[in-house]
Coordinates of C-alpha atoms in Angstrom, one line a residue:
M256 CA 0.0 0.0 0.0
K257 CA 1.0 3.6 -0.4
A258 CA 1.8 5.7 2.6
K259 CA -1.3 7.8 2.0
E260 CA -3.5 4.7 2.0
I261 CA -1.9 3.6 5.3
A262 CA -2.5 7.0 6.8
D263 CA -6.2 7.0 5.7
I264 CA -6.9 3.5 7.1
F265 CA -4.8 3.4 10.3
G266 CA -4.3 7.1 11.1
V267 CA -0.5 6.7 10.9
P268 CA 0.9 9.9 9.5
Q269 CA 3.2 9.5 6.5
S270 CA 6.1 11.1 8.4
T271 CA 5.7 8.5 11.1
L272 CA 5.6 5.6 8.6
N273 CA 8.8 7.0 7.0
E274 CA 10.4 7.0 10.4
W275 CA 9.4 3.5 11.0
K276 CA 10.9 2.4 7.7
K277 CA 14.4 3.3 8.8
E278 CA 16.9 0.5 9.4
G279 CA 17.0 -0.4 13.1
H280 CA 13.7 1.1 14.0
S281 CA 11.6 -1.2 16.3
K282 CA 8.6 -0.9 13.9
K283 CA 10.4 -1.5 10.7
I284 CA 8.9 -4.9 10.2
L285 CA 5.4 -3.4 10.7
A286 CA 6.1 -0.6 8.2
D287 CA 7.4 -3.2 5.7
F288 CA 4.4 -5.3 6.1
L289 CA 2.0 -2.4 5.7
T290 CA 3.7 -1.1 2.6
H291 CA 3.8 -4.6 0.9
V292 CA 0.3 -5.9 1.9
D293 CA -2.6 -5.8 -0.5
K294 CA -5.0 -3.0 0.4
E295 CA -8.1 -5.2 -0.1
S296 CA -6.7 -7.9 2.1
I297 CA -5.9 -5.5 4.9
L298 CA -9.3 -3.8 4.7
N299 CA -11.1 -7.2 5.0
L300 CA -8.9 -8.2 7.9
Y301 CA -9.2 -4.8 9.6
K302 CA -13.0 -4.9 9.3
S303 CA -13.2 -8.4 10.5
A304 CA -11.0 -7.7 13.5
T305 CA -13.0 -4.6 14.6
A306 CA -16.6 -5.3 13.6
Y307 CA -17.6 -6.9 16.9
D308 CA -16.0 -4.1 18.9
M309 CA -18.9 -1.8 18.2
L310 CA -21.4 -3.9 20.1
V311 CA -19.0 -4.2 23.1
S312 CA -18.5 -0.5 23.0
T313 CA -22.3 0.2 22.9
V314 CA -22.9 -2.0 25.9
N315 CA -20.0 -0.7 28.0
A316 CA -20.6 3.0 27.2
S317 CA -23.8 2.7 29.2
I318 CA -22.0 1.0 32.2
G319 CA -20.4 3.7 34.2
N320 CA -18.3 1.5 36.5
E321 CA -15.4 0.1 34.4
D322 CA -15.0 -2.8 36.7
K323 CA -18.4 -4.0 35.6
H324 CA -17.7 -3.8 31.8
L325 CA -18.4 -6.9 29.9
G326 CA -16.0 -8.4 27.4
A327 CA -16.9 -9.8 24.0
N328 CA -17.0 -13.4 25.4
D329 CA -19.5 -12.3 28.1
I330 CA -21.8 -10.8 25.5
K331 CA -21.3 -13.8 23.2
K332 CA -22.5 -16.1 26.0
L333 CA -25.6 -14.0 26.6
L334 CA -26.5 -13.9 22.9
M335 CA -26.0 -17.7 22.8
G336 CA -28.8 -18.0 25.3
K337 CA -27.0 -18.1 28.7
T338 CA -29.4 -17.0 31.4
P339 CA -28.2 -13.7 32.8
E340 CA -27.4 -14.2 36.5
K341 CA -26.1 -10.8 37.4
P342 CA -28.1 -7.5 37.1
I343 CA -25.3 -6.2 34.8
E344 CA -25.9 -9.0 32.4
K345 CA -29.6 -8.3 32.3
Y346 CA -28.8 -4.6 31.8
A347 CA -26.4 -5.5 28.9
L348 CA -29.2 -7.4 27.1
D349 CA -31.5 -4.4 27.6
I350 CA -28.9 -2.1 26.1
I351 CA -28.4 -4.4 23.1
K352 CA -32.2 -4.5 22.6
T353 CA -32.7 -0.7 22.9
E354 CA -29.5 1.0 21.8
A355 CA -27.5 -1.3 19.6
L356 CA -27.7 -0.9 15.8
K357 CA -28.9 -3.9 13.8
E358 CA -25.5 -3.9 12.0
E359 CA -23.6 -4.0 15.3
I360 CA -25.5 -7.1 16.4
E361 CA -25.2 -8.8 13.0
D362 CA -21.4 -8.1 12.8
F363 CA -21.0 -9.4 16.3
A364 CA -23.0 -12.6 15.5
I365 CA -21.0 -13.1 12.2
H366 CA -17.7 -12.6 13.9
F367 CA -18.5 -15.1 16.7
K368 CA -20.5 -17.5 14.5
I369 CA -23.7 -17.1 16.4
P370 CA -26.7 -18.0 14.4
M371 CA -29.0 -15.0 14.0
K372 CA -32.0 -17.2 14.8
K373 CA -30.5 -17.7 18.3
V374 CA -29.7 -14.0 18.7
N375 CA -33.2 -13.0 17.7
K376 CA -34.7 -15.6 20.0
V377 CA -32.7 -14.2 23.0
L378 CA -33.4 -10.6 22.1
H379 CA -37.1 -11.0 21.4
H380 CA -38.3 -13.9 23.5
G381 CA -35.9 -14.0 26.4
Y382 CA -33.3 -16.6 27.4

C-alpha cells in the first residue's frame, strides 16, 4: 500500500511511517508489512477484527463502572442463550435491545459465528 492509504486506514501519519521504515527502528517490520500488503486484504482483515467491537462499546458505554464492563465473550454467552445471572448481564441485554444498531448485532454474530436465529430468540423472546 502507499503511505497515504496507510494513513487513511490506520491514522499513521506518512512522516511516522517513513520514520518506522528506517533501518534499526523497532517498527520497521510493521512498516514493511503495511507497505507490501494488498490493500483489499488489509481492509477485509481490519473490518473483521474490529466489527464486533462496536457492540461491546455500545454495551460498555452505558455502564459507568469500568470494573463491571463486559467483554466480548461475556456478550457472546448472553447472545448464545446463557441466562443472565447478574443484574449487569440483564442490563447489557436491555442495552443491546434498545440501543445497539442492527448492523452491530449482525457483525458481532457473524464474527463469533452465532446463528441469527439464536440471537433473535434471545433478544425478542428471552433466554
